[in-house]
């Protein structure tokens, strides 16, 4: 059984993340991690805050803090928000910590030793009014390829092309809006991706089982032709550029590595932090010559991050010439939009993780963003759809099933799993149907098709409701108590089963569901497992408070007025 290494795209440090960020990497990574753990796999789920670069400096200045203090606070805020949403990171690290600094400098040295880094005198954009060189994403303008206004200097979000700031038409400073820009000489290190193009293409070609979205983005950048990328910046906050002796590099004093060079290396750095905290090793997860050959590595990210993870980071790993583990499967997600527009951290548009938890418990959001997320195309979040799916899927199907069978057991069978009666053809067919439904859900989770997996779960819950409609233990009780007992016992065992199936997506609610029938097992059911007579006869059951409260029209109106939505 392979060990599973999972990483999700690092959330940037400049504020708590919105539901689009959650749906596009962190939540599906967590669902998959929980699913694989429930199957019995050894799983290591790694994430971290991405803390370097100009946005962190500017956000700290706006908050009236030095950048280290700002990052300290924001890291803790994001860590706590993740925990409240049930994100089961094995470690949530920081790209500003010592392991990432050391590893980033190590990779740069290895690449340079292999002739893949060179110094170049660059012509960079300098904002006279801001008195600073502007990093790529802080120069904006019109994309020279598609004409999109507001393209950033590192990438056009409209056509997806990677850019350099000097490519932009009519550029301006994103810091101040000033167009008083000059192009000045500055010395920087370049990663010679052009020398690695063949190796990167061969590597991507070996990933024939990747989803279409990830492969198409990777091949698009290769087919357009790779360019050598500057990997240093004129900033104070970041991993310092050093010379062979570990001190400042001559001629590059005060420069740091580009955030997109050091941030992916933090996947390794955070693993080292995890190992240091446990007093164990991290190298057997990342070094093929030290035990990582049995690791399956899966990455989760939004589509805007794919180019960096299929070109730039592989260039770093492959170019080092060292036996590092590379990703086996990259699962990319489209964008979750907000009423036809985009969620935006910088513009505070949409619903953010902390706000969402003040409205409803985490599992409401976890279910919706998994079952209706932006998997194969962009998806739009609306309050109206959220209300409809919550009420139908959770309240009417799952919650209603659990509540009515447990309450009936309390009222007619003394609140214990009944012993009387023998299952018949109806239960035999149900077991067959449940096994098929579980097999479908298992296959979809294995394939990381999360929307399909969630719908397979819902279909299994529907089977339970359909069974109760036919078995009707409340009706049978009037004339055949033993037959009623069979229906009740079967229903209670389905409660325990449904808790196990719900656990990867709704971990908090799964525990509550299991507790109603005195169950603790939340492992994923195996293909040959008996399903309908697991609970000990005579075990006490106890109905819980309502598992899912329906969302009312008045709540939708209130939330739309507060956050925006249809008609506002």
PDB file of N, CA and C in Angstrom, residues 100-161:
ATOM      1  N   UNK A 100      12.807  26.289   4.527  1.00  0.00           N
ATOM      2  CA  UNK A 100      12.582  26.753   3.155  1.00  0.00           C
ATOM      3  C   UNK A 100      13.701  27.675   2.690  1.00  0.00           C
ATOM      4  N   UNK A 101      14.202  28.484   3.598  1.00  0.00           N
ATOM      5  CA  UNK A 101      15.321  29.364   3.229  1.00  0.00           C
ATOM      6  C   UNK A 101      16.533  28.522   2.820  1.00  0.00           C
ATOM      7  N   UNK A 102      16.844  27.533   3.631  1.00  0.00           N
ATOM      8  CA  UNK A 102      18.008  26.693   3.329  1.00  0.00           C
ATOM      9  C   UNK A 102      17.815  25.910   2.031  1.00  0.00           C
ATOM     10  N   UNK A 103      16.625  25.326   1.852  1.00  0.00           N
ATOM     11  CA  UNK A 103      16.367  24.523   0.653  1.00  0.00           C
ATOM     12  C   UNK A 103      16.353  25.378  -0.606  1.00  0.00           C
ATOM     13  N   UNK A 104      15.784  26.571  -0.524  1.00  0.00           N
ATOM     14  CA  UNK A 104      15.760  27.459  -1.694  1.00  0.00           C
ATOM     15  C   UNK A 104      17.177  27.810  -2.120  1.00  0.00           C
ATOM     16  N   UNK A 105      18.009  28.156  -1.170  1.00  0.00           N
ATOM     17  CA  UNK A 105      19.402  28.475  -1.488  1.00  0.00           C
ATOM     18  C   UNK A 105      20.139  27.236  -2.012  1.00  0.00           C
ATOM     19  N   UNK A 106      19.790  26.061  -1.472  1.00  0.00           N
ATOM     20  CA  UNK A 106      20.397  24.820  -1.949  1.00  0.00           C
ATOM     21  C   UNK A 106      20.037  24.562  -3.409  1.00  0.00           C
ATOM     22  N   UNK A 107      18.760  24.680  -3.748  1.00  0.00           N
ATOM     23  CA  UNK A 107      18.348  24.428  -5.132  1.00  0.00           C
ATOM     24  C   UNK A 107      18.998  25.423  -6.089  1.00  0.00           C
ATOM     25  N   UNK A 108      19.087  26.674  -5.679  1.00  0.00           N
ATOM     26  CA  UNK A 108      19.729  27.669  -6.545  1.00  0.00           C
ATOM     27  C   UNK A 108      21.187  27.303  -6.798  1.00  0.00           C
ATOM     28  N   UNK A 109      21.882  26.850  -5.755  1.00  0.00           N
ATOM     29  CA  UNK A 109      23.281  26.463  -5.920  1.00  0.00           C
ATOM     30  C   UNK A 109      23.413  25.246  -6.829  1.00  0.00           C
ATOM     31  N   UNK A 110      22.515  24.257  -6.665  1.00  0.00           N
ATOM     32  CA  UNK A 110      22.572  23.051  -7.497  1.00  0.00           C
ATOM     33  C   UNK A 110      22.298  23.389  -8.956  1.00  0.00           C
ATOM     34  N   UNK A 111      21.320  24.238  -9.194  1.00  0.00           N
ATOM     35  CA  UNK A 111      21.001  24.638 -10.563  1.00  0.00           C
ATOM     36  C   UNK A 111      22.158  25.388 -11.201  1.00  0.00           C
ATOM     37  N   UNK A 112      22.791  26.258 -10.423  1.00  0.00           N
ATOM     38  CA  UNK A 112      23.914  27.025 -10.973  1.00  0.00           C
ATOM     39  C   UNK A 112      25.098  26.110 -11.260  1.00  0.00           C
ATOM     40  N   UNK A 113      25.333  25.137 -10.381  1.00  0.00           N
ATOM     41  CA  UNK A 113      26.428  24.191 -10.611  1.00  0.00           C
ATOM     42  C   UNK A 113      26.206  23.382 -11.879  1.00  0.00           C
ATOM     43  N   UNK A 114      24.931  23.208 -12.269  1.00  0.00           N
ATOM     44  CA  UNK A 114      24.602  22.465 -13.491  1.00  0.00           C
ATOM     45  C   UNK A 114      24.471  23.366 -14.710  1.00  0.00           C
ATOM     46  N   UNK A 115      24.892  24.617 -14.579  1.00  0.00           N
ATOM     47  CA  UNK A 115      24.874  25.529 -15.712  1.00  0.00           C
ATOM     48  C   UNK A 115      23.494  26.018 -16.091  1.00  0.00           C
ATOM     49  N   UNK A 116      22.565  26.030 -15.136  1.00  0.00           N
ATOM     50  CA  UNK A 116      21.181  26.384 -15.442  1.00  0.00           C
ATOM     51  C   UNK A 116      20.758  27.720 -14.835  1.00  0.00           C
ATOM     52  N   UNK A 117      21.702  28.412 -14.205  1.00  0.00           N
ATOM     53  CA  UNK A 117      21.432  29.759 -13.705  1.00  0.00           C
ATOM     54  C   UNK A 117      22.556  30.660 -14.164  1.00  0.00           C
ATOM     55  N   UNK A 118      22.201  31.840 -14.605  1.00  0.00           N
ATOM     56  CA  UNK A 118      23.226  32.827 -14.969  1.00  0.00           C
ATOM     57  C   UNK A 118      22.776  34.214 -14.543  1.00  0.00           C
ATOM     58  N   UNK A 119      23.760  35.050 -14.295  1.00  0.00           N
ATOM     59  CA  UNK A 119      23.470  36.444 -13.970  1.00  0.00           C
ATOM     60  C   UNK A 119      23.234  37.218 -15.259  1.00  0.00           C
ATOM     61  N   UNK A 120      22.266  38.095 -15.214  1.00  0.00           N
ATOM     62  CA  UNK A 120      21.994  38.970 -16.356  1.00  0.00           C
ATOM     63  C   UNK A 120      21.704  40.370 -15.848  1.00  0.00           C
ATOM     64  N   UNK A 121      22.157  41.335 -16.598  1.00  0.00           N
ATOM     65  CA  UNK A 121      21.773  42.711 -16.312  1.00  0.00           C
ATOM     66  C   UNK A 121      20.420  42.921 -16.980  1.00  0.00           C
ATOM     67  N   UNK A 122      19.444  43.211 -16.149  1.00  0.00           N
ATOM     68  CA  UNK A 122      18.074  43.272 -16.634  1.00  0.00           C
ATOM     69  C   UNK A 122      17.603  44.704 -16.726  1.00  0.00           C
ATOM     70  N   UNK A 123      16.651  44.899 -17.570  1.00  0.00           N
ATOM     71  CA  UNK A 123      15.955  46.178 -17.651  1.00  0.00           C
ATOM     72  C   UNK A 123      14.617  45.980 -16.953  1.00  0.00           C
ATOM     73  N   UNK A 124      14.491  46.568 -15.761  1.00  0.00           N
ATOM     74  CA  UNK A 124      13.307  46.351 -14.934  1.00  0.00           C
ATOM     75  C   UNK A 124      12.537  47.660 -14.759  1.00  0.00           C
ATOM     76  N   UNK A 125      11.256  47.497 -14.491  1.00  0.00           N
ATOM     77  CA  UNK A 125      10.399  48.665 -14.306  1.00  0.00           C
ATOM     78  C   UNK A 125      10.651  49.272 -12.933  1.00  0.00           C
ATOM     79  N   UNK A 126      10.895  50.557 -12.920  1.00  0.00           N
ATOM     80  CA  UNK A 126      11.121  51.295 -11.689  1.00  0.00           C
ATOM     81  C   UNK A 126      10.083  52.403 -11.609  1.00  0.00           C
ATOM     82  N   UNK A 127       9.364  52.461 -10.466  1.00  0.00           N
ATOM     83  CA  UNK A 127       8.371  53.508 -10.261  1.00  0.00           C
ATOM     84  C   UNK A 127       9.034  54.685  -9.567  1.00  0.00           C
ATOM     85  N   UNK A 128       9.126  55.796 -10.266  1.00  0.00           N
ATOM     86  CA  UNK A 128       9.769  56.979  -9.706  1.00  0.00           C
ATOM     87  C   UNK A 128       8.974  57.487  -8.510  1.00  0.00           C
ATOM     88  N   UNK A 129       7.650  57.504  -8.621  1.00  0.00           N
ATOM     89  CA  UNK A 129       6.815  58.031  -7.538  1.00  0.00           C
ATOM     90  C   UNK A 129       6.824  57.118  -6.320  1.00  0.00           C
ATOM     91  N   UNK A 130       6.962  55.800  -6.543  1.00  0.00           N
ATOM     92  CA  UNK A 130       7.011  54.858  -5.421  1.00  0.00           C
ATOM     93  C   UNK A 130       8.423  54.651  -4.908  1.00  0.00           C
ATOM     94  N   UNK A 131       9.429  55.149  -5.657  1.00  0.00           N
ATOM     95  CA  UNK A 131      10.845  55.013  -5.294  1.00  0.00           C
ATOM     96  C   UNK A 131      11.235  53.559  -5.083  1.00  0.00           C
ATOM     97  N   UNK A 132      10.821  52.691  -6.018  1.00  0.00           N
ATOM     98  CA  UNK A 132      11.151  51.277  -5.896  1.00  0.00           C
ATOM     99  C   UNK A 132      11.002  50.573  -7.238  1.00  0.00           C
ATOM    100  N   UNK A 133      11.796  49.499  -7.406  1.00  0.00           N
ATOM    101  CA  UNK A 133      11.531  48.593  -8.508  1.00  0.00           C
ATOM    102  C   UNK A 133      10.209  47.881  -8.228  1.00  0.00           C
ATOM    103  N   UNK A 134       9.466  47.622  -9.273  1.00  0.00           N
ATOM    104  CA  UNK A 134       8.171  46.973  -9.126  1.00  0.00           C
ATOM    105  C   UNK A 134       8.268  45.500  -9.518  1.00  0.00           C
ATOM    106  N   UNK A 135       7.958  44.602  -8.603  1.00  0.00           N
ATOM    107  CA  UNK A 135       7.890  43.187  -8.976  1.00  0.00           C
ATOM    108  C   UNK A 135       6.838  42.977 -10.067  1.00  0.00           C
ATOM    109  N   UNK A 136       6.942  41.836 -10.714  1.00  0.00           N
ATOM    110  CA  UNK A 136       6.116  41.557 -11.893  1.00  0.00           C
ATOM    111  C   UNK A 136       4.645  41.882 -11.687  1.00  0.00           C
ATOM    112  N   UNK A 137       4.049  41.324 -10.623  1.00  0.00           N
ATOM    113  CA  UNK A 137       2.601  41.420 -10.467  1.00  0.00           C
ATOM    114  C   UNK A 137       2.165  42.807 -10.019  1.00  0.00           C
ATOM    115  N   UNK A 138       3.132  43.678  -9.720  1.00  0.00           N
ATOM    116  CA  UNK A 138       2.784  45.040  -9.341  1.00  0.00           C
ATOM    117  C   UNK A 138       3.009  46.041 -10.459  1.00  0.00           C
ATOM    118  N   UNK A 139       3.193  45.497 -11.648  1.00  0.00           N
ATOM    119  CA  UNK A 139       3.074  46.287 -12.862  1.00  0.00           C
ATOM    120  C   UNK A 139       1.853  45.749 -13.587  1.00  0.00           C
ATOM    121  N   UNK A 140       0.921  46.615 -13.922  1.00  0.00           N
ATOM    122  CA  UNK A 140      -0.274  46.212 -14.644  1.00  0.00           C
ATOM    123  C   UNK A 140      -0.392  47.025 -15.914  1.00  0.00           C
ATOM    124  N   UNK A 141      -1.164  46.484 -16.839  1.00  0.00           N
ATOM    125  CA  UNK A 141      -1.346  47.158 -18.114  1.00  0.00           C
ATOM    126  C   UNK A 141      -2.179  46.302 -19.036  1.00  0.00           C
ATOM    127  N   UNK A 142      -2.022  46.516 -20.326  1.00  0.00           N
ATOM    128  CA  UNK A 142      -2.790  45.786 -21.333  1.00  0.00           C
ATOM    129  C   UNK A 142      -1.965  44.628 -21.878  1.00  0.00           C
ATOM    130  N   UNK A 143      -2.577  43.449 -21.912  1.00  0.00           N
ATOM    131  CA  UNK A 143      -1.874  42.264 -22.403  1.00  0.00           C
ATOM    132  C   UNK A 143      -1.553  42.415 -23.891  1.00  0.00           C
ATOM    133  N   UNK A 144      -0.305  42.184 -24.303  1.00  0.00           N
ATOM    134  CA  UNK A 144       0.052  42.328 -25.716  1.00  0.00           C
ATOM    135  C   UNK A 144      -0.495  41.192 -26.588  1.00  0.00           C
ATOM    136  N   UNK A 145      -0.981  40.137 -25.964  1.00  0.00           N
ATOM    137  CA  UNK A 145      -1.451  38.982 -26.738  1.00  0.00           C
ATOM    138  C   UNK A 145      -2.957  39.001 -26.968  1.00  0.00           C
ATOM    139  N   UNK A 146      -3.731  39.361 -25.923  1.00  0.00           N
ATOM    140  CA  UNK A 146      -5.196  39.309 -26.069  1.00  0.00           C
ATOM    141  C   UNK A 146      -5.869  40.654 -25.861  1.00  0.00           C
ATOM    142  N   UNK A 147      -5.100  41.680 -25.446  1.00  0.00           N
ATOM    143  CA  UNK A 147      -5.673  42.998 -25.267  1.00  0.00           C
ATOM    144  C   UNK A 147      -6.410  43.199 -23.957  1.00  0.00           C
ATOM    145  N   UNK A 148      -6.297  42.241 -23.048  1.00  0.00           N
ATOM    146  CA  UNK A 148      -6.985  42.352 -21.757  1.00  0.00           C
ATOM    147  C   UNK A 148      -6.399  43.502 -20.947  1.00  0.00           C
ATOM    148  N   UNK A 149      -7.237  44.391 -20.480  1.00  0.00           N
ATOM    149  CA  UNK A 149      -6.815  45.511 -19.657  1.00  0.00           C
ATOM    150  C   UNK A 149      -6.763  45.055 -18.199  1.00  0.00           C
ATOM    151  N   UNK A 150      -5.670  45.332 -17.522  1.00  0.00           N
ATOM    152  CA  UNK A 150      -5.509  44.906 -16.145  1.00  0.00           C
ATOM    153  C   UNK A 150      -4.678  43.648 -16.007  1.00  0.00           C
ATOM    154  N   UNK A 151      -3.985  43.248 -17.095  1.00  0.00           N
ATOM    155  CA  UNK A 151      -3.081  42.101 -17.003  1.00  0.00           C
ATOM    156  C   UNK A 151      -1.924  42.451 -16.075  1.00  0.00           C
ATOM    157  N   UNK A 152      -1.481  41.469 -15.312  1.00  0.00           N
ATOM    158  CA  UNK A 152      -0.341  41.660 -14.424  1.00  0.00           C
ATOM    159  C   UNK A 152       0.958  41.404 -15.172  1.00  0.00           C
ATOM    160  N   UNK A 153       2.045  41.872 -14.572  1.00  0.00           N
ATOM    161  CA  UNK A 153       3.334  41.726 -15.228  1.00  0.00           C
ATOM    162  C   UNK A 153       3.910  40.334 -15.217  1.00  0.00           C
ATOM    163  N   UNK A 154       3.272  39.394 -14.481  1.00  0.00           N
ATOM    164  CA  UNK A 154       3.765  38.018 -14.506  1.00  0.00           C
ATOM    165  C   UNK A 154       2.865  37.092 -15.301  1.00  0.00           C
ATOM    166  N   UNK A 155       1.566  37.457 -15.442  1.00  0.00           N
ATOM    167  CA  UNK A 155       0.636  36.569 -16.113  1.00  0.00           C
ATOM    168  C   UNK A 155      -0.641  37.335 -16.445  1.00  0.00           C
ATOM    169  N   UNK A 156      -1.218  37.009 -17.597  1.00  0.00           N
ATOM    170  CA  UNK A 156      -2.524  37.552 -17.955  1.00  0.00           C
ATOM    171  C   UNK A 156      -3.582  36.550 -17.518  1.00  0.00           C
ATOM    172  N   UNK A 157      -4.469  36.966 -16.624  1.00  0.00           N
ATOM    173  CA  UNK A 157      -5.510  36.062 -16.137  1.00  0.00           C
ATOM    174  C   UNK A 157      -6.556  35.767 -17.197  1.00  0.00           C
ATOM    175  N   UNK A 158      -6.599  36.586 -18.243  1.00  0.00           N
ATOM    176  CA  UNK A 158      -7.598  36.366 -19.285  1.00  0.00           C
ATOM    177  C   UNK A 158      -7.183  35.266 -20.259  1.00  0.00           C
ATOM    178  N   UNK A 159      -5.962  35.356 -20.802  1.00  0.00           N
ATOM    179  CA  UNK A 159      -5.521  34.356 -21.790  1.00  0.00           C
ATOM    180  C   UNK A 159      -4.546  33.350 -21.207  1.00  0.00           C
ATOM    181  N   UNK A 160      -4.052  33.606 -19.983  1.00  0.00           N
ATOM    182  CA  UNK A 160      -3.182  32.644 -19.324  1.00  0.00           C
ATOM    183  C   UNK A 160      -1.726  32.715 -19.710  1.00  0.00           C
ATOM    184  N   UNK A 161      -1.356  33.638 -20.596  1.00  0.00           N
ATOM    185  CA  UNK A 161       0.042  33.717 -21.023  1.00  0.00           C
ATOM    186  C   UNK A 161       0.916  34.245 -19.892  1.00  0.00           C
TER     187      UNK A 161
END
